[in-house]
Short mmCIF file of C-alpha atoms in Angstrom, two decimals:
data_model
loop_
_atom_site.label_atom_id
_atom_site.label_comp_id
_atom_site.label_asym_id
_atom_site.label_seq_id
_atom_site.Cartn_x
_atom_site.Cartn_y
_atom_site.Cartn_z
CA UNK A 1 -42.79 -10.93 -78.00
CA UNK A 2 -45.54 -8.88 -76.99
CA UNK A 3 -44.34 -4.84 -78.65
CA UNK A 4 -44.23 -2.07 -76.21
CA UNK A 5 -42.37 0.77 -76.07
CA UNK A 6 -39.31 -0.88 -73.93
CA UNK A 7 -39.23 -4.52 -76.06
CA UNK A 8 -39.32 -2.62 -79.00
CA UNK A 9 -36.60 -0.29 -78.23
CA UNK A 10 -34.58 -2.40 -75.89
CA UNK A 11 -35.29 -6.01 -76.20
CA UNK A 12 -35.86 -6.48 -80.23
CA UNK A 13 -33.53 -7.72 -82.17
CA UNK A 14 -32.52 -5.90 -85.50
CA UNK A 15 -34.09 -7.07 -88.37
CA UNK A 16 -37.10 -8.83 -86.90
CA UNK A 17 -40.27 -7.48 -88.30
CA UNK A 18 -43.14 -6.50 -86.39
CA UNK A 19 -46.78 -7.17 -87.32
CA UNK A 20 -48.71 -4.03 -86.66
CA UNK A 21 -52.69 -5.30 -85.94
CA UNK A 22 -55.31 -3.77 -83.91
CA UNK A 23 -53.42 -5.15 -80.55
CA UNK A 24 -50.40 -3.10 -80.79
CA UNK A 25 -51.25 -0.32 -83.04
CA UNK A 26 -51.55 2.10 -79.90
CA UNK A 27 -47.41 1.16 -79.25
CA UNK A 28 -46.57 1.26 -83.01
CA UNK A 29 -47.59 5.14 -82.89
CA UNK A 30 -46.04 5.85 -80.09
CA UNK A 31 -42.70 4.63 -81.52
CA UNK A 32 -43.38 7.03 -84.65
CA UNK A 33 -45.19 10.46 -83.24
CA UNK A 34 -42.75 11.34 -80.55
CA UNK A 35 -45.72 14.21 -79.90
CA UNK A 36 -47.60 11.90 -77.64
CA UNK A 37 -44.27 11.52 -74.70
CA UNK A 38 -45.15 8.17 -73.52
CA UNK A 39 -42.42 7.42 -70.48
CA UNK A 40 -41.56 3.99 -70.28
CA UNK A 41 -38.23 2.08 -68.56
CA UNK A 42 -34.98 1.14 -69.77
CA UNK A 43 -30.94 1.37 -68.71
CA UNK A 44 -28.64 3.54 -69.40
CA UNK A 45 -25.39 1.92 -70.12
CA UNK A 46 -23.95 4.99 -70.72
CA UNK A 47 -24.71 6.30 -67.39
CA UNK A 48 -24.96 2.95 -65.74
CA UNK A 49 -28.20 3.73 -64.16
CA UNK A 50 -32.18 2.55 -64.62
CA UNK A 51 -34.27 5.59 -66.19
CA UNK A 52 -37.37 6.39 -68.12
CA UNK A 53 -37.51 7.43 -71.32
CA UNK A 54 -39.07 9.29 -73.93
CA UNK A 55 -39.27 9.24 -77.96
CA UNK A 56 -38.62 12.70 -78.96
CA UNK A 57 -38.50 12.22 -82.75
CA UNK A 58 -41.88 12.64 -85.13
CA UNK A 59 -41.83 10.95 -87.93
CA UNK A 60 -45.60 12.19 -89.07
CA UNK A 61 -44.98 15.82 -88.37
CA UNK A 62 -48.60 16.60 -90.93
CA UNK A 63 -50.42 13.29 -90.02
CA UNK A 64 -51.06 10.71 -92.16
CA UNK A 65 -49.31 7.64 -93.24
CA UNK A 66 -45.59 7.13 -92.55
CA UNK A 67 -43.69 4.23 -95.08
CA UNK A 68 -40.17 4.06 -95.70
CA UNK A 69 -37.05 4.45 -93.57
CA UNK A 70 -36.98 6.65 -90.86
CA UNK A 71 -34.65 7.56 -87.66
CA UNK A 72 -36.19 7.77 -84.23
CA UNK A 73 -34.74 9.27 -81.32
CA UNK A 74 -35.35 8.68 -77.67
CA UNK A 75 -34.04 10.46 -74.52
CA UNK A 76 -33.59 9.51 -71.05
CA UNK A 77 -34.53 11.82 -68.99
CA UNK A 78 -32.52 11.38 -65.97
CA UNK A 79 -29.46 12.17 -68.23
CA UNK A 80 -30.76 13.48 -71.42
CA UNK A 81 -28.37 11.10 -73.42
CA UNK A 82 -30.18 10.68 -76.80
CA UNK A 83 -30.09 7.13 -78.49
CA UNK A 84 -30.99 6.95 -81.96
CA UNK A 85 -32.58 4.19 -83.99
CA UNK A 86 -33.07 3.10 -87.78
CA UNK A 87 -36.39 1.44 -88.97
CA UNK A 88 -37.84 0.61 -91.88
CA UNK A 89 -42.21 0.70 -92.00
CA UNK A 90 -44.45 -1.07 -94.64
CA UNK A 91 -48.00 -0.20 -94.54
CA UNK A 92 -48.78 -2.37 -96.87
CA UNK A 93 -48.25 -5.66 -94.91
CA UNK A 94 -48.19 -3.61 -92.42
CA UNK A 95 -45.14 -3.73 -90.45
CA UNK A 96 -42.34 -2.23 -88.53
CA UNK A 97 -38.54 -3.38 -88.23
CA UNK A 98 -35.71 -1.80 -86.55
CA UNK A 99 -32.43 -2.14 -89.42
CA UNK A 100 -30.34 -0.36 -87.32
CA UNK A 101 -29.30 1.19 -83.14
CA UNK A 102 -26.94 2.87 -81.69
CA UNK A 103 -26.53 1.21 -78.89
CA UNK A 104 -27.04 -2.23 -79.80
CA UNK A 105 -29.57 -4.84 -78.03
CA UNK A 106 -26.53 -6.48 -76.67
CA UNK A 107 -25.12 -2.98 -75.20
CA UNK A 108 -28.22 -2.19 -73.30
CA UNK A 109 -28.18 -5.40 -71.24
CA UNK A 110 -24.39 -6.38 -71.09
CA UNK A 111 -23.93 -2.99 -68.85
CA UNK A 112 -26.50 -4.43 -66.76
CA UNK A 113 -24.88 -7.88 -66.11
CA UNK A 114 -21.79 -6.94 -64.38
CA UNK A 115 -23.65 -5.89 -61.39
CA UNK A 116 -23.44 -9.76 -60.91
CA UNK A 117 -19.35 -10.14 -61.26
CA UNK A 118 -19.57 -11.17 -57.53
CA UNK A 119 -21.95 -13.93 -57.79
CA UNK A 120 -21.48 -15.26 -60.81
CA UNK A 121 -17.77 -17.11 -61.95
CA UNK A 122 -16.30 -15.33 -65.09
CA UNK A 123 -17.03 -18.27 -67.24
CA UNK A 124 -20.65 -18.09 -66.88
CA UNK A 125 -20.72 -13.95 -66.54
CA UNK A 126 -18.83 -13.94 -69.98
CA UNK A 127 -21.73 -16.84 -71.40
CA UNK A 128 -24.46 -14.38 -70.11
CA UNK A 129 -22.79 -11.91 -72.23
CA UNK A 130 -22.16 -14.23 -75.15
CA UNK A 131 -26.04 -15.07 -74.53
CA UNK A 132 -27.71 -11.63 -74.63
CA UNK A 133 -25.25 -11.09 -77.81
CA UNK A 134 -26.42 -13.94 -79.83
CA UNK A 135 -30.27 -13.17 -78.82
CA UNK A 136 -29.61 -9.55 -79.42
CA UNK A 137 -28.72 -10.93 -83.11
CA UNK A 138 -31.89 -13.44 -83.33
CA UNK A 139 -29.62 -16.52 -82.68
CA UNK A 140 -32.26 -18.41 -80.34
CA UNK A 141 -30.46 -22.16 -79.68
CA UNK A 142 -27.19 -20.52 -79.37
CA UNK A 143 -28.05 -17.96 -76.88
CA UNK A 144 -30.80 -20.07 -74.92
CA UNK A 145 -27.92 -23.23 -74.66
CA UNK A 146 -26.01 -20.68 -72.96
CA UNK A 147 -28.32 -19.38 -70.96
CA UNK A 148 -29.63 -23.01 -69.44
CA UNK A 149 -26.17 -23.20 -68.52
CA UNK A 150 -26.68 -20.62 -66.12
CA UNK A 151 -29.45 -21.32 -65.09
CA UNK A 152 -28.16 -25.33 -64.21
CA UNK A 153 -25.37 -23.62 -62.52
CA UNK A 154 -27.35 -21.30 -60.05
CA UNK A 155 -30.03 -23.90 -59.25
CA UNK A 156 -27.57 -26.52 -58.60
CA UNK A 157 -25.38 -24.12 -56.21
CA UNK A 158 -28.75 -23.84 -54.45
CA UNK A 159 -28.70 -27.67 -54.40
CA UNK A 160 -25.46 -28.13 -52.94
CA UNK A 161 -26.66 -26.16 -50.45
CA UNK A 162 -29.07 -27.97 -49.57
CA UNK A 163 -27.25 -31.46 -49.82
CA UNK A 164 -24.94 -30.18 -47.23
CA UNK A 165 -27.73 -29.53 -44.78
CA UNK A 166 -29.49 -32.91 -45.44
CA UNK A 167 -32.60 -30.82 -46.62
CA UNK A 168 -32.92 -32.62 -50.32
CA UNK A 169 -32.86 -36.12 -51.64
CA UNK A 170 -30.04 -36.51 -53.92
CA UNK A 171 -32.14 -39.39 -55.36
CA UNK A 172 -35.11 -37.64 -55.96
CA UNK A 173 -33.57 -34.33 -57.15
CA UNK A 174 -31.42 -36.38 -59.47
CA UNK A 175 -34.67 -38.11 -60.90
CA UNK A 176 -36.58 -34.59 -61.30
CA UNK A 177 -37.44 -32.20 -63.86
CA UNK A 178 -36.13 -28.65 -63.49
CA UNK A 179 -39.94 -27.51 -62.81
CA UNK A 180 -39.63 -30.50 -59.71
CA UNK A 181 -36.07 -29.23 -58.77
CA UNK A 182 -37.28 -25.87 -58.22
CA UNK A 183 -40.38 -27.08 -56.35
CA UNK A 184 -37.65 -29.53 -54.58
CA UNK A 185 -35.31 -25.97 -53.55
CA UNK A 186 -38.56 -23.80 -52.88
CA UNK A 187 -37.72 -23.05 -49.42
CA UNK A 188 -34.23 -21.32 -50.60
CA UNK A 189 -35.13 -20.26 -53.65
CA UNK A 190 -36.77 -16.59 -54.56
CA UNK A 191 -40.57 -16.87 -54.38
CA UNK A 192 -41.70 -15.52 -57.73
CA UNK A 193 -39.20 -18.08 -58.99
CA UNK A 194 -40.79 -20.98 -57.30
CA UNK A 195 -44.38 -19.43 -58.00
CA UNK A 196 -44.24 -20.13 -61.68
CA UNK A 197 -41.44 -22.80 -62.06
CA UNK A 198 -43.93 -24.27 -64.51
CA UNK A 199 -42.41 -21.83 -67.18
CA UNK A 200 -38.78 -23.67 -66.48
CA UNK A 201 -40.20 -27.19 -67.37
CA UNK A 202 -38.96 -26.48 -71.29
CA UNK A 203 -35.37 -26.91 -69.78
CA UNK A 204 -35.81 -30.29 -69.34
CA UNK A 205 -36.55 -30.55 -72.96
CA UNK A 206 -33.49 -32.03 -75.31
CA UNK A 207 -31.98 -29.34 -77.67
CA UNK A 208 -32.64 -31.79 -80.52
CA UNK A 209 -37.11 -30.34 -79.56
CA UNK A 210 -36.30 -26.84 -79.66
CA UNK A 211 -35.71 -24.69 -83.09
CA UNK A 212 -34.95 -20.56 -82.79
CA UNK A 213 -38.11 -19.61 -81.98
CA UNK A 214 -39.17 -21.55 -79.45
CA UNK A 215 -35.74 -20.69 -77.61
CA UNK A 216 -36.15 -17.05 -78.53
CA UNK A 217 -39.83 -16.90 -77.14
CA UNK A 218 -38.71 -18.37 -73.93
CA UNK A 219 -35.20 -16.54 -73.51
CA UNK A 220 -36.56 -13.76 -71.53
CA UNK A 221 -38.71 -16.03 -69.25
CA UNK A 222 -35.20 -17.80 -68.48
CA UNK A 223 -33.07 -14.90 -68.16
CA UNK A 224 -35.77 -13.05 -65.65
CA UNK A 225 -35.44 -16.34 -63.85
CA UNK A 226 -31.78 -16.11 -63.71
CA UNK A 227 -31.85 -12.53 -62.83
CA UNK A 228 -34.46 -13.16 -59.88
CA UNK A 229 -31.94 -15.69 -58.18
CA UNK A 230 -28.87 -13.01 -58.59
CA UNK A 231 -30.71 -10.33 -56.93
CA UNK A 232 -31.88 -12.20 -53.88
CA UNK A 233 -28.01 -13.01 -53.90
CA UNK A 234 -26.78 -9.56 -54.34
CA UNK A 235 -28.93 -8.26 -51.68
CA UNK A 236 -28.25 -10.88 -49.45
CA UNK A 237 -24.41 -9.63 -50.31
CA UNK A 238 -24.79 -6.03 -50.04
CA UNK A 239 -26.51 -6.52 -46.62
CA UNK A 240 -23.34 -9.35 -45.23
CA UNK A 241 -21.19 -5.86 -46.79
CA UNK A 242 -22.96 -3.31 -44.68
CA UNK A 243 -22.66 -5.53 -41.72
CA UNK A 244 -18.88 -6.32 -41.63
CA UNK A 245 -18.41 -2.21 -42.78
CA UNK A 246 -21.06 -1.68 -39.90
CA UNK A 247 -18.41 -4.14 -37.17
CA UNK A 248 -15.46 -2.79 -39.04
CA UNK A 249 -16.16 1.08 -38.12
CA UNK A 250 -17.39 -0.24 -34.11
CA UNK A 251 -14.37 -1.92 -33.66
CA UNK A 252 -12.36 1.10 -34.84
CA UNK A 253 -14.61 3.18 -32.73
CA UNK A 254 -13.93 1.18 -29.59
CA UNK A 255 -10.21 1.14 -30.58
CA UNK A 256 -9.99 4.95 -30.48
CA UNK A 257 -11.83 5.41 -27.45
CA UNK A 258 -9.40 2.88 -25.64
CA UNK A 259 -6.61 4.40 -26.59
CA UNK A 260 -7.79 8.35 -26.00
#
C-alpha cells in the first residue's frame, strides 16, 4: 500500500509496520509535525459526511528525531471532530506502525457502506461489513473471499440483465474469466470499471493461489470496483426518486387546480 496521509490514517490496518525510505519520507513527516497542515480526504462517520482533514498534533515540537510511542491527532475541518491515534516509530529500522485508533479502520468505512442499503441485499451489505472488518484487522483471504462475493453478485445482476435482453451469450459468459465477463457487460457496466478490468482477472484465480497478502494488496482494487458499480446504481436511483417525487408533486398540482 502506497503511505499517504489518508491510507495511513484511514485505510491501514493496526499493527502493520511501515517502511519509512526516501519514497515516503515526505508523508511520514507529515503524519508526525502537525506544523506543516497538509489537507487531505477522509469520512466522517461521526458526522456522516466526506471532509478534509488536518494533523494538528507535533510530535517534534524542537526538531530532531522522534522514536517511541506517540499520540497523533487529526481534525476535520468541516466539523472539527478530533480523532486520535496511537503509533509506535523506530528509527532504527526505520519504521512507523499505528498500535492503536479511535475510530477503528473498520468504523471509518462501515459508515460509508450503508449509503448502499438500497442496492445491495442485507446478506451481502452485512459481508461488506464483515469484509472491511477483517481487512481493517489484516485478515486478507477472509475479507477478500467476502468481498469476491460481492463482486460475483453485482456483475452477475448485470448479467441477468443482459440475458433477459438477448444481449450476452450464456455460453460464452459462462466459459469467461471475470476480466472477459466484464469486457462481455461493457456496454452496462461503469466505464472506469470496464477500462481496467485487467485488475479483476485475480478473481478468477482459486483461493487455494492466493495467501494474505496478495488478497490484502488487491482488496482495495476490488472494493473500488464494487463501489464504482453501486454509485452508477445509486445515481441512477436517486434520479428514478426525483422523477416519481417530480410526477408525484404535478399530479397533486393538477389535482388542486381541478378542484379550486
Amino acid at each position: 500500500m502506497e503511505l499517504t496521509l489518508t491510507s495511513f490514517f484511514f485505510d491501514l490496518p493496526v499493527y502493520t509496520p511501515v517502511t519509512i525510505d526516501e519514497g515516503n519520507f515526505h508523508v511520514y513527516q507529515k503524519i508526525i509535525d502537525g506544523t506543516q497542515k497538509e489537507e487531505f480526504e477522509g469520512y466522517n462517520p461521526w458526522k456522516k459526511i466526506e471532509s478534509t482533514f488536518v494533523v494538528t498534533t507535533d510530535l517534534i515540537p524542537n526538531g530532531g528525531v522522534f522514536r517511541g510511542h506517540g499520540i497523533v491527532k487529526i481534525k476535520c475541518k468541516r466539523t472539527d471532530s478530533i480523532f486520535g491515534f496511537d503509533i509506535l516509530v523506530d528509527p532504527k529500522i526505520p519504521m512507523i506502525m499505528k498500535t492503536g485508533q479511535y475510530l477503528s479502520v473498520a468504523d471509518f468505512h462501515i459508515s460509508e457502506i450503508k449509503q448502499y442499503r438500497k442496492l445491495l441485499p442485507n446478506e451481502k451489505l452485512e459481508e461488506f461489513t464483515r469484509a472491511i472488518g477483517l481487512a481493517a484487522n489484516g485478515v486478507g483471504i477472509g475479507s477478500f473471499v467476502y468481498l469476491r462475493r460481492i463482486f460475483e453478485h453485482l456483475i452477475n445482476e448485470t448479467y441477468l440483465q443482459c440475458i433477459e435482453e438477448k444481449l450476452v451469450s450464456e455460453e460464452q459468459y459462462n466459459r469467461s474469466r471475470m476480466d472477459q465477463k466484464i469486457e462481455l457487460l461493457s456496454a452496462h457496466l461503469p466505464s472506469l470499471l470496464v477500462d481496467n478490468k485487467s485488475m479483476y482477472s485475480i478473481l478468477s484465480l482459486g483461493m487455494h493461489e492466493l495467501d494474505e497478502n496478495a488478497c490484502l494488496a488487491h482488496f482495495d482494487t476490488l472494493r473500488v470496483g464494487i463501489e464504482i458499480i453501486l454509485d452508477a446504481k445509486l445515481d441512477d436511483l436517486r434520479k428514478k426518486e426525483k422523477i416519481e417525487e417530480a410526477r408525484r408533486k404535478l399530479a397533486q398540482f393538477h389535482s388542486q387546480t381541478q378542484n379550486s
